[in-house]
Every structure is written in structure tokens, then in C-alpha cells.
CSV table of C-alpha atoms and ligand atoms in Angstrom, one decimal:
chain,number,residue,atom,x,y,z
A,46,MET,CA,-68.0,-51.3,-57.9
A,47,ILE,CA,-68.3,-47.9,-56.3
A,48,ILE,CA,-66.6,-44.6,-57.3
A,49,GLU,CA,-66.4,-41.8,-55.0
A,50,GLY,CA,-64.0,-38.8,-55.3
A,51,SER,CA,-60.9,-40.4,-57.2
A,52,ILE,CA,-61.3,-43.9,-55.8
A,53,THR,CA,-63.1,-47.0,-56.9
A,54,CYS,CA,-63.9,-49.5,-54.3
A,55,ASP,CA,-65.0,-53.0,-54.8
A,56,THR,CA,-67.8,-53.0,-52.1
A,57,ALA,CA,-71.6,-53.2,-52.0
A,58,THR,CA,-74.0,-50.6,-50.6
A,59,LYS,CA,-77.6,-51.2,-49.7
A,60,GLU,CA,-80.7,-48.7,-50.0
A,61,ILE,CA,-80.9,-48.6,-46.2
A,62,VAL,CA,-77.5,-48.6,-44.7
A,63,THR,CA,-77.2,-50.2,-41.3
A,64,LYS,CA,-74.1,-51.2,-39.1
A,65,ASP,CA,-75.0,-54.8,-39.8
A,66,MET,CA,-73.6,-54.6,-43.1
A,67,ASN,CA,-70.5,-56.9,-43.8
A,68,VAL,CA,-68.3,-54.2,-45.0
A,69,PHE,CA,-69.9,-50.7,-44.2
A,70,TYR,CA,-70.1,-48.0,-47.0
A,71,ASN,CA,-72.3,-45.2,-46.6
A,72,PRO,CA,-72.8,-42.9,-49.7
A,73,VAL,CA,-74.3,-40.3,-47.5
A,74,MET,CA,-71.0,-39.8,-45.7
A,75,GLN,CA,-69.3,-38.5,-48.8
A,76,ILE,CA,-69.7,-35.0,-47.3
A,77,ASN,CA,-68.0,-36.0,-44.3
A,78,ARG,CA,-65.0,-37.5,-46.2
A,79,ASP,CA,-65.2,-34.6,-48.8
A,80,ILE,CA,-65.0,-32.0,-46.0
A,81,SER,CA,-62.1,-33.9,-44.2
A,82,ILE,CA,-60.1,-33.8,-47.5
A,83,ILE,CA,-60.8,-30.2,-48.0
A,84,PHE,CA,-60.2,-29.3,-44.3
A,85,LEU,CA,-56.7,-30.8,-44.5
A,86,ASN,CA,-55.9,-29.0,-47.7
A,87,ALA,CA,-56.9,-25.8,-46.6
A,88,LEU,CA,-55.0,-26.1,-43.3
A,89,GLY,CA,-51.9,-27.1,-45.3
A,90,LYS,CA,-50.0,-28.6,-42.6
A,91,LYS,CA,-47.1,-30.6,-44.1
A,92,ASP,CA,-45.8,-34.3,-43.5
A,93,MET,CA,-48.6,-35.5,-41.6
A,94,ARG,CA,-49.0,-39.0,-40.0
A,95,ILE,CA,-52.6,-39.8,-40.7
A,96,ALA,CA,-54.6,-42.4,-38.7
A,97,ASP,CA,-58.1,-44.0,-39.9
A,98,PRO,CA,-58.7,-46.3,-37.2
A,99,MET,CA,-62.3,-47.4,-38.3
A,100,ALA,CA,-61.5,-47.5,-42.2
A,101,ALA,CA,-64.1,-49.9,-43.1
A,102,SER,CA,-64.0,-50.1,-47.1
A,103,GLY,CA,-61.0,-48.0,-47.1
A,104,ILE,CA,-62.6,-45.3,-49.2
A,105,ARG,CA,-61.6,-42.3,-46.8
A,106,ALA,CA,-58.0,-43.4,-46.3
A,107,CYS,CA,-57.5,-43.9,-50.0
A,108,ARG,CA,-59.2,-40.6,-50.8
A,109,PHE,CA,-56.6,-39.1,-48.5
A,110,ALA,CA,-53.9,-40.6,-50.2
A,111,LYS,CA,-55.0,-39.3,-53.9
A,112,GLU,CA,-56.7,-36.2,-53.1
A,113,LEU,CA,-54.6,-34.3,-50.5
A,114,SER,CA,-52.2,-31.9,-51.8
A,115,GLU,CA,-48.5,-32.6,-52.4
A,116,GLY,CA,-46.4,-32.7,-49.1
A,117,ILE,CA,-49.3,-33.1,-46.7
A,118,VAL,CA,-49.2,-36.8,-46.2
A,119,LYS,CA,-46.1,-38.5,-44.7
A,120,GLU,CA,-48.0,-41.9,-44.1
A,121,ILE,CA,-51.7,-43.2,-43.8
A,122,LYS,CA,-52.5,-45.9,-41.5
A,123,ALA,CA,-56.0,-47.5,-41.9
A,124,ASN,CA,-57.3,-50.1,-39.6
A,125,ASP,CA,-60.5,-51.9,-38.6
A,126,CYS,CA,-61.5,-54.6,-36.4
A,127,ASN,CA,-63.7,-56.6,-38.8
A,128,SER,CA,-61.7,-59.0,-41.0
A,129,ASP,CA,-64.0,-58.7,-44.3
A,130,ALA,CA,-63.5,-55.0,-44.0
A,131,VAL,CA,-59.8,-55.2,-43.9
A,132,GLU,CA,-60.0,-57.6,-47.2
A,133,THR,CA,-61.9,-55.0,-48.8
A,134,LEU,CA,-59.5,-52.2,-47.5
A,135,LYS,CA,-56.5,-54.1,-48.7
A,136,LYS,CA,-58.3,-54.4,-52.3
A,137,THR,CA,-59.2,-50.5,-52.0
A,138,VAL,CA,-55.5,-49.8,-51.5
A,139,ASP,CA,-54.1,-52.2,-54.2
A,140,ASN,CA,-56.6,-51.4,-56.9
A,141,ASN,CA,-56.0,-47.5,-56.4
A,142,SER,CA,-52.3,-48.0,-56.1
A,143,CYS,CA,-52.3,-46.1,-52.8
A,144,GLU,CA,-48.5,-47.1,-51.7
A,145,ASN,CA,-48.6,-44.7,-48.6
A,146,VAL,CA,-51.4,-46.6,-47.1
A,147,SER,CA,-50.7,-49.3,-44.5
A,148,VAL,CA,-53.5,-51.8,-43.5
A,149,TYR,CA,-54.0,-52.9,-39.9
A,150,LEU,CA,-56.6,-55.4,-38.5
A,151,GLY,CA,-57.4,-55.0,-34.8
A,152,ASP,CA,-59.2,-52.7,-32.3
A,153,ALA,CA,-59.2,-49.0,-32.8
A,154,ASN,CA,-57.8,-48.1,-29.5
A,155,GLU,CA,-55.0,-50.4,-29.4
A,156,PHE,CA,-54.3,-49.5,-32.8
A,157,LEU,CA,-54.2,-45.6,-32.1
A,158,ARG,CA,-52.0,-46.4,-29.0
A,159,LYS,CA,-49.5,-48.7,-30.5
A,160,GLU,CA,-49.1,-46.9,-33.9
A,161,GLY,CA,-49.3,-43.4,-32.7
A,162,PRO,CA,-48.4,-40.4,-32.5
A,163,PHE,CA,-50.2,-39.1,-35.3
A,164,ASP,CA,-50.9,-35.5,-36.5
A,165,TYR,CA,-54.2,-36.3,-37.6
A,166,ILE,CA,-56.7,-38.8,-36.3
A,167,ASP,CA,-60.3,-39.5,-37.7
A,168,ILE,CA,-62.6,-41.1,-35.5
A,169,ASP,CA,-65.7,-42.1,-37.3
A,170,PRO,CA,-67.8,-44.8,-35.8
A,171,PHE,CA,-71.1,-46.2,-35.6
A,172,GLY,CA,-73.0,-44.0,-33.2
A,173,THR,CA,-71.2,-42.5,-30.2
A,174,PRO,CA,-67.5,-41.6,-30.5
A,175,ASN,CA,-67.2,-41.9,-26.7
A,176,PRO,CA,-65.0,-45.3,-26.5
A,177,PHE,CA,-62.5,-43.9,-28.7
A,178,ILE,CA,-62.0,-40.2,-27.7
A,179,LEU,CA,-59.2,-40.9,-25.0
A,180,SER,CA,-56.9,-42.9,-27.1
A,181,GLY,CA,-57.7,-40.3,-30.0
A,182,ILE,CA,-56.4,-37.5,-27.5
A,183,SER,CA,-53.7,-39.4,-26.0
A,184,SER,CA,-52.2,-40.6,-29.4
A,185,LEU,CA,-52.2,-37.2,-31.0
A,186,ARG,CA,-49.3,-34.8,-31.4
A,187,ILE,CA,-49.5,-31.4,-30.0
A,188,GLY,CA,-50.7,-29.3,-32.7
A,189,GLY,CA,-52.5,-32.2,-34.2
A,190,ILE,CA,-56.0,-32.6,-35.6
A,191,LEU,CA,-58.7,-34.7,-33.9
A,192,ALA,CA,-61.8,-35.0,-36.2
A,193,ILE,CA,-64.8,-36.7,-34.6
A,194,THR,CA,-68.1,-37.7,-36.0
A,195,ALA,CA,-70.9,-38.5,-33.8
A,196,THR,CA,-74.1,-40.1,-35.4
A,197,ASP,CA,-75.9,-40.7,-32.0
A,198,THR,CA,-77.9,-37.5,-32.6
A,199,SER,CA,-80.9,-38.9,-30.5
A,200,ALA,CA,-78.9,-38.5,-27.2
A,201,LEU,CA,-77.5,-35.2,-28.4
A,202,THR,CA,-80.7,-33.5,-29.4
A,203,GLY,CA,-82.7,-34.6,-26.4
A,204,THR,CA,-84.9,-37.2,-27.9
A,205,TYR,CA,-83.5,-39.5,-25.0
A,206,PRO,CA,-82.5,-36.9,-22.2
A,207,LYS,CA,-81.1,-39.6,-20.0
A,208,ALA,CA,-78.9,-41.2,-22.6
A,209,GLY,CA,-77.6,-37.4,-23.1
A,210,LEU,CA,-77.1,-36.7,-19.5
A,211,ARG,CA,-75.3,-40.4,-19.2
A,212,LYS,CA,-73.3,-40.3,-22.4
A,213,TYR,CA,-72.6,-36.3,-22.8
A,214,TRP,CA,-72.9,-35.2,-19.2
A,215,SER,CA,-75.4,-32.6,-20.2
A,216,LYS,CA,-79.1,-31.8,-19.8
A,217,ILE,CA,-80.5,-31.6,-23.2
A,218,GLU,CA,-84.1,-30.4,-24.4
A,219,LYS,CA,-85.4,-31.1,-27.8
A,220,ASN,CA,-86.3,-27.7,-29.4
A,221,GLU,CA,-85.5,-25.6,-32.6
A,222,LEU,CA,-82.0,-25.1,-31.5
A,223,MET,CA,-81.4,-28.8,-31.0
A,224,HIS,CA,-78.5,-29.6,-33.8
A,225,GLU,CA,-76.3,-26.6,-32.6
A,226,VAL,CA,-76.9,-27.7,-29.0
A,227,GLY,CA,-75.8,-31.1,-30.0
A,228,VAL,CA,-72.6,-29.9,-31.7
A,229,ARG,CA,-71.8,-27.9,-28.8
A,230,VAL,CA,-72.5,-30.4,-26.1
A,231,LEU,CA,-70.1,-32.9,-28.3
A,232,ILE,CA,-67.5,-30.2,-28.2
A,233,ARG,CA,-67.7,-29.8,-24.4
A,234,LYS,CA,-67.7,-33.3,-23.6
A,235,ILE,CA,-64.5,-33.7,-25.8
A,236,GLN,CA,-62.9,-30.7,-24.3
A,237,MET,CA,-63.8,-32.3,-20.8
A,238,LEU,CA,-62.0,-35.7,-21.4
A,239,GLY,CA,-59.0,-33.8,-22.6
A,240,ALA,CA,-59.0,-31.1,-19.6
A,241,GLN,CA,-57.9,-33.8,-17.2
A,242,TYR,CA,-54.7,-34.1,-18.7
A,243,ALA,CA,-54.2,-30.5,-19.3
A,244,ARG,CA,-55.0,-31.0,-23.2
A,245,ALA,CA,-56.8,-28.1,-24.6
A,246,LEU,CA,-59.0,-29.1,-27.8
A,247,ILE,CA,-59.9,-26.2,-29.7
A,248,PRO,CA,-62.8,-26.3,-32.5
A,249,LEU,CA,-61.6,-25.2,-35.9
A,250,TYR,CA,-64.7,-26.4,-37.9
A,251,SER,CA,-68.1,-27.9,-37.0
A,252,PHE,CA,-71.0,-28.8,-38.8
A,253,SER,CA,-74.3,-30.7,-38.7
A,254,THR,CA,-75.8,-32.5,-41.5
A,255,ASP,CA,-77.7,-35.6,-42.5
A,256,HIS,CA,-78.3,-36.7,-38.8
A,257,TYR,CA,-74.8,-36.5,-37.6
A,258,TYR,CA,-72.2,-34.0,-36.1
A,259,ARG,CA,-68.8,-33.6,-37.2
A,260,VAL,CA,-66.0,-31.3,-35.3
A,261,PHE,CA,-62.3,-31.0,-36.2
A,262,PHE,CA,-60.3,-29.9,-33.1
A,263,ARG,CA,-56.5,-28.7,-32.8
A,264,LEU,CA,-54.7,-30.1,-29.8
A,265,ASP,CA,-52.8,-27.6,-27.7
A,266,SER,CA,-51.4,-28.3,-24.2
A,267,GLY,CA,-51.3,-26.6,-20.9
A,268,LYS,CA,-53.2,-25.8,-17.9
A,269,LYS,CA,-53.9,-22.1,-19.0
A,270,LYS,CA,-55.2,-22.9,-22.5
A,271,THR,CA,-57.3,-25.7,-20.8
A,272,ASP,CA,-58.8,-23.5,-18.1
A,273,ALA,CA,-59.4,-20.8,-20.9
A,274,LEU,CA,-61.8,-23.3,-22.7
A,275,MET,CA,-63.5,-24.5,-19.6
A,276,LYS,CA,-64.6,-20.7,-18.8
A,277,GLN,CA,-66.5,-21.1,-22.1
A,278,HIS,CA,-68.7,-24.0,-20.9
A,279,ASN,CA,-72.1,-22.6,-20.0
A,280,MET,CA,-75.7,-23.2,-20.0
A,281,VAL,CA,-78.4,-21.7,-22.3
A,282,LEU,CA,-81.2,-20.7,-20.6
A,283,PHE,CA,-83.9,-21.1,-23.4
A,284,CYS,CA,-87.8,-19.9,-22.9
A,285,PRO,CA,-90.1,-22.1,-24.8
A,286,TYR,CA,-92.9,-19.9,-24.5
A,287,CYS,CA,-91.6,-16.8,-26.6
A,288,TYR,CA,-88.0,-18.2,-27.9
A,289,HIS,CA,-85.7,-15.8,-25.8
A,290,PHE,CA,-82.4,-17.4,-25.1
A,291,GLU,CA,-79.1,-16.4,-23.5
A,292,PHE,CA,-75.9,-18.1,-22.0
A,293,SER,CA,-75.2,-18.0,-18.3
A,294,SER,CA,-72.5,-19.8,-16.1
A,295,HIS,CA,-75.1,-20.9,-13.6
A,296,VAL,CA,-78.9,-22.0,-13.8
A,297,PHE,CA,-81.4,-21.5,-11.1
A,298,ASN,CA,-84.8,-23.3,-11.3
A,299,SER,CA,-86.8,-20.4,-10.4
A,300,GLU,CA,-85.3,-18.3,-13.1
A,301,LEU,CA,-87.7,-16.3,-15.1
A,302,CYS,CA,-87.3,-15.2,-18.6
A,303,PRO,CA,-86.6,-11.6,-18.8
A,304,PHE,CA,-89.1,-11.0,-21.8
A,305,CYS,CA,-92.2,-12.9,-21.0
A,306,LYS,CA,-91.6,-13.7,-17.2
A,307,LYS,CA,-92.2,-17.3,-17.7
A,308,LYS,CA,-90.1,-20.2,-16.6
A,309,ARG,CA,-87.1,-21.2,-18.7
A,310,LYS,CA,-85.4,-24.4,-19.2
A,311,GLY,CA,-81.7,-24.8,-18.4
A,312,ILE,CA,-80.0,-26.6,-21.3
A,313,GLY,CA,-76.2,-27.8,-21.0
A,314,PRO,CA,-73.5,-27.3,-20.1
A,315,MET,CA,-72.1,-26.8,-23.4
A,316,TRP,CA,-69.3,-25.0,-25.3
A,317,SER,CA,-70.5,-21.5,-26.1
A,318,GLY,CA,-67.3,-20.3,-27.9
A,319,SER,CA,-66.7,-20.4,-31.7
A,320,LEU,CA,-67.7,-23.1,-33.9
A,321,TRP,CA,-65.2,-22.3,-36.7
A,322,LYS,CA,-62.2,-20.3,-37.6
A,323,THR,CA,-63.2,-17.6,-40.0
A,324,GLU,CA,-60.0,-17.5,-42.3
A,325,LEU,CA,-60.1,-21.5,-42.6
A,326,ALA,CA,-63.8,-21.8,-43.2
A,327,GLU,CA,-63.3,-19.1,-46.2
A,328,LYS,CA,-60.3,-21.0,-47.4
A,329,ILE,CA,-62.3,-24.4,-47.4
A,330,PHE,CA,-65.0,-22.8,-49.2
A,331,ASP,CA,-62.5,-21.4,-51.9
A,332,MET,CA,-60.7,-24.5,-52.2
A,333,SER,CA,-64.1,-26.2,-52.7
A,334,LEU,CA,-64.6,-24.0,-55.9
A,335,LYS,CA,-61.8,-25.8,-57.6
A,336,ASN,CA,-62.1,-29.2,-56.5
A,337,ASP,CA,-64.1,-31.6,-58.9
A,338,TYR,CA,-64.1,-34.7,-56.5
A,339,LEU,CA,-66.7,-33.0,-54.3
A,340,SER,CA,-70.5,-33.6,-54.3
A,341,LYS,CA,-72.7,-30.8,-54.8
A,342,GLU,CA,-74.1,-31.2,-51.4
A,343,THR,CA,-70.6,-30.8,-49.8
A,344,LYS,CA,-69.9,-27.4,-52.1
A,345,LYS,CA,-73.3,-26.0,-50.9
A,346,LEU,CA,-72.7,-26.9,-47.2
A,347,VAL,CA,-69.1,-25.1,-47.1
A,348,GLU,CA,-70.4,-22.4,-49.0
A,349,LYS,CA,-73.2,-21.8,-46.2
A,350,ILE,CA,-70.7,-22.1,-43.3
A,351,SER,CA,-68.2,-19.6,-45.2
A,352,HIS,CA,-71.0,-17.1,-44.5
A,353,GLU,CA,-72.2,-18.1,-41.4
A,354,CYS,CA,-68.8,-18.3,-39.7
A,355,HIS,CA,-68.8,-14.7,-39.8
A,356,MET,CA,-71.5,-14.1,-37.4
A,357,ASP,CA,-69.8,-15.3,-34.2
A,358,VAL,CA,-72.7,-15.5,-31.7
A,359,PRO,CA,-74.1,-18.6,-30.5
A,360,PHE,CA,-77.5,-19.7,-31.8
A,361,PHE,CA,-80.2,-18.3,-33.9
A,362,TYR,CA,-83.7,-17.0,-34.4
A,363,HIS,CA,-86.0,-19.5,-35.8
A,364,VAL,CA,-88.3,-17.5,-37.7
A,365,HIS,CA,-91.2,-19.6,-38.2
A,366,LYS,CA,-91.3,-20.8,-34.6
A,367,MET,CA,-91.2,-17.0,-33.5
A,368,TRP,CA,-94.0,-16.1,-35.8
A,369,LYS,CA,-96.1,-19.0,-34.2
A,370,LEU,CA,-95.2,-18.1,-30.7
A,371,HIS,CA,-95.8,-14.4,-31.0
A,372,GLY,CA,-98.7,-14.4,-33.3
A,373,ILE,CA,-96.8,-12.8,-36.2
A,374,LYS,CA,-98.9,-12.2,-39.2
A,375,ASN,CA,-96.2,-10.1,-41.0
A,376,GLN,CA,-94.5,-13.0,-42.7
A,377,MET,CA,-91.7,-11.5,-44.7
A,378,LYS,CA,-89.2,-13.4,-46.7
A,379,MET,CA,-85.9,-14.6,-45.1
A,380,ASP,CA,-83.9,-12.2,-47.4
A,381,SER,CA,-86.3,-9.1,-46.3
A,382,ILE,CA,-85.8,-9.8,-42.6
A,383,ILE,CA,-82.0,-10.1,-43.0
A,384,ALA,CA,-82.0,-6.9,-45.2
A,385,LEU,CA,-84.0,-5.5,-42.4
A,386,ILE,CA,-81.8,-6.3,-39.5
A,387,GLU,CA,-78.6,-4.9,-41.8
A,388,ASP,CA,-80.6,-1.7,-42.1
A,389,LYS,CA,-80.6,-1.4,-38.4
A,390,GLY,CA,-76.8,-1.8,-38.3
A,391,PHE,CA,-76.7,-5.3,-37.2
A,392,TYR,CA,-75.3,-8.6,-39.0
A,393,ALA,CA,-77.1,-11.4,-40.0
A,394,GLU,CA,-76.7,-14.6,-41.7
A,395,ARG,CA,-78.7,-17.7,-42.5
A,396,THR,CA,-77.5,-20.8,-40.7
A,397,HIS,CA,-76.6,-24.5,-41.8
A,398,PHE,CA,-78.2,-25.7,-38.8
A,399,ASN,CA,-81.9,-24.8,-39.9
A,400,LYS,CA,-83.1,-23.3,-43.2
A,401,TYR,CA,-85.6,-21.1,-41.3
A,402,ALA,CA,-83.5,-19.3,-39.0
A,403,ILE,CA,-81.1,-16.4,-38.9
A,404,ARG,CA,-78.2,-16.0,-36.8
A,405,SER,CA,-77.6,-12.4,-35.9
A,406,ASP,CA,-76.4,-9.9,-33.1
A,407,ILE,CA,-79.5,-8.0,-33.1
A,408,SER,CA,-81.2,-8.1,-29.7
A,409,PHE,CA,-84.2,-10.3,-29.0
A,410,PRO,CA,-86.7,-7.4,-28.5
A,411,GLU,CA,-85.2,-5.7,-31.6
A,412,PHE,CA,-85.9,-8.8,-33.6
A,413,ILE,CA,-89.3,-8.9,-32.5
A,414,ASP,CA,-90.0,-5.4,-33.3
A,415,LEU,CA,-88.7,-5.7,-37.1
A,416,PHE,CA,-92.1,-7.5,-37.9
A,417,ASN,CA,-94.1,-4.1,-36.9
A,418,ILE,CA,-91.5,-2.0,-38.8
A,419,GLY,CA,-92.3,-4.1,-42.0
A,420,LYS,CA,-96.1,-4.0,-41.7
A,421,ILE,CA,-98.1,-2.2,-44.2
B,747,SAM,C1,-69.1,-45.9,-39.5
B,747,SAM,S1,-68.0,-47.3,-40.1
B,747,SAM,C2,-66.5,-46.3,-40.6
B,747,SAM,C3,-66.6,-45.9,-42.2
B,747,SAM,C4,-65.4,-45.1,-42.7
B,747,SAM,N1,-64.5,-44.5,-41.8
B,747,SAM,C5,-65.9,-44.4,-44.1
B,747,SAM,O1,-65.7,-43.3,-44.2
B,747,SAM,O2,-66.3,-45.0,-44.9
B,747,SAM,C6,-67.3,-47.9,-38.6
B,747,SAM,C7,-66.3,-48.9,-38.9
B,747,SAM,O3,-65.6,-49.0,-37.5
B,747,SAM,C8,-65.5,-50.7,-37.3
B,747,SAM,N2,-65.1,-50.7,-35.8
B,747,SAM,C9,-66.3,-50.7,-34.9
B,747,SAM,N3,-65.8,-50.8,-33.6
B,747,SAM,C10,-64.7,-50.8,-33.8
B,747,SAM,C11,-63.2,-51.1,-33.0
B,747,SAM,N4,-63.5,-51.1,-31.7
B,747,SAM,N5,-61.9,-51.1,-33.5
B,747,SAM,C12,-61.9,-50.8,-34.7
B,747,SAM,N6,-62.9,-50.7,-35.6
B,747,SAM,C13,-64.0,-50.7,-35.3
B,747,SAM,C14,-66.8,-51.3,-37.9
B,747,SAM,O4,-66.1,-52.4,-38.4
B,747,SAM,C15,-66.7,-50.4,-39.3
B,747,SAM,O5,-66.1,-50.8,-40.4
């Protein structure tokens, strides 16, 4: 018997969780489920038709039924194509008296198209979400929320660049920026799929943790809104010799780094806009403080993001890597570096994407210069 949040579930888990498990339950994904719950509570939309098309043990759908605030749920539909999973799902629903959850057996795409439209769709597959994105978009009401998980981080971080190009239509390089690159490439791919039908998918809250990526989008409609999003699809020009980076709407092979004059790499295209809506990220953090069902890890993550979301610039300075590349011996503590940046009149925050990195609006040369200022 597993207990997660307010729900008990009669299923087994293994030390090493794989997709070959008869009924899939991954305790590591509690953060993913926790954040979906506080996201919806913070959003505060009422009377929602909620779809969990790959529901496995049913833990997510049942936690929605029990832990979402009054008035948010109109009904919840939970589906899986694995009949053993559906048996467990039914038991989870019954044992926890989740009267507003109905259970379906079948393919996720067929389920979404037949049972939609929904106000919230949670795509949580093994690996890439690609096979389910189009039916997710077309089964969502305008103003609805599409929540996407991607666990195929090797394609999104550049471990397998050919897979990145094939699956996400982007040229991806593995380096210190990779998890933020992965999230931004994923966002752009999903936006491109919506764009062909003049559907604009606006990222409201995004994160990377435990080797998966997660993005919550709001669906808007119209050519203007869609075109505006696509204007924010850019390449990042990254210099592996000095760590200088900048966004560009184009990439020329011959382009040299303005700082060290060596050849840069063009990574992308990817989304260069905001990853979070600040007010929502703050509300999610506030609500996490009063919620006893969330794990400690969830609380830590949403707190980090509630600070990071104020620094609305893409990417970060990886302090350790820059010390190495620039032969910097004056290796100050992270808090001291942040204080120095703030003294100079810029903003700086840590980033949840990498614990050795700082997100800041300070320019690249001024950042490097900080390490001379602090020298004794
Ligand atoms: C990663 S698990 C989902 C975990 C679940 N959302 C949770 O939070 O515990 C993926 C599930 O998708 C199901 N699945 C895979 N392909 C599917 C398809 N085409 N249609 C419906 N379900 C599918 C699998 O049987 C599995 O239970």
C-alpha cells in the first residue's frame, strides 16, 4: 500500500522504476503531482473538466479529486491503455471514495478526442510527449491548461543531437545551459504544433528536476497571439571558450564571439520568452507553505522558483565553469557574488536549473570583472 498526499493506493513500486512495471508508480514523480495540485489551486479556475489520459495507478487523478480546493473540479476523467493499470485505477478511485473521477480504458489520443473538450489536460507519458501533443491541443478549451512532462532528456539536452533535431526540431549542444535549453526547446516545439492551427500556447510555469521537464501552458487563440509567440523563437549563440551567450534571430556559421573572438555554437531555435508568470509563481509558493501533503523537495523547488521568476532574463552564469574558463582564482561564495552584483545596481538570483549558477541582468564583461573587484 502506497500513501502519497491524501491518497492510499494498492500498487507496488520497485527500487529501480522502469516502464516495464505492470502498473506504473514512480515515487520520484511526487514533485510533478504535488506541483500540478498547487498550480491548479493557485490558478483558481472554477468548474474544470480535468483529463488524466495516462493515469496509471490513478494517484494523480485521485489527488486532484481530494486536494484541489472546493469549486475547482467539475469532473475528472482518468484513462490508461493498460488493463492492469485500469484495474488498479478503479481500486484507487473506490478505496479513496473519489466519486467525481470516472475511469476509461483505451488509447490516450482517442480518449482525449472523444471525451473532450477539457479545461485541463495532463500529458504524463514515458519519454517524449510528442505522440499526444496534437490531441492535447485540439481537445482543450480556449483558456484551458495543457500540462506537459518530457522525460526524454537525452534528446532535449544534446546527448543525442540527432534525436533532438528529429523529435524537437532543434540543434542542441550539451553544455552547462542544457536543462534550461531543454525546457525552452520543448516549449517551442509545442508552440509550433499549436501555431499551425492559430493556437497560442503561453507558458505559465516551467521547471526541470530529477531528469524530466515540465511545462504548464494556457491555450489562447488567434493569429496575432500566435505570431507574437513565434517572434520569441530564437537561437542562442554560445561560446564554449569563454561562456558568453546571447540570443539571435539568425545564426551564421562564421559568427565569432564578441568577447574572445572564437567561433560560437548556434543552439536552437528555442523559446526566448518568460518561463513563469511571476504572480502565479509567488502564489504557488505561498500556497505550498500551508499544504501538508506536499513533499519537502516540492516545497524547496517552488520556493526557489518564486525567487528566480523575478529575474526574467534567459540563462545564467555558471560560476564554476566560468572560474575554470577564465582562470579565476578569486572564488567567492555564491551569496557574496550575488551581493556584489546587487551593489552594482543589477538583479541576481540563484537558478533551480543549476546550483552553481546565477541568473542576472549584469552584462558578461561586468560579471567577469566582479572577480577583480573582490580581490584582496
Ligand atoms: C509515466 S506513466 C503515467 C504516470 C501517472 N500519470 C502518474 O502520475 O503516476 C505512463 C502511463 O501511460 C500509459 N500509456 C502509454 N501509452 C499510452 C497510450 N497510447 N494511451 C493511454 N495510455 C498510455 C502507460 O500504461 C502508463 O501507465
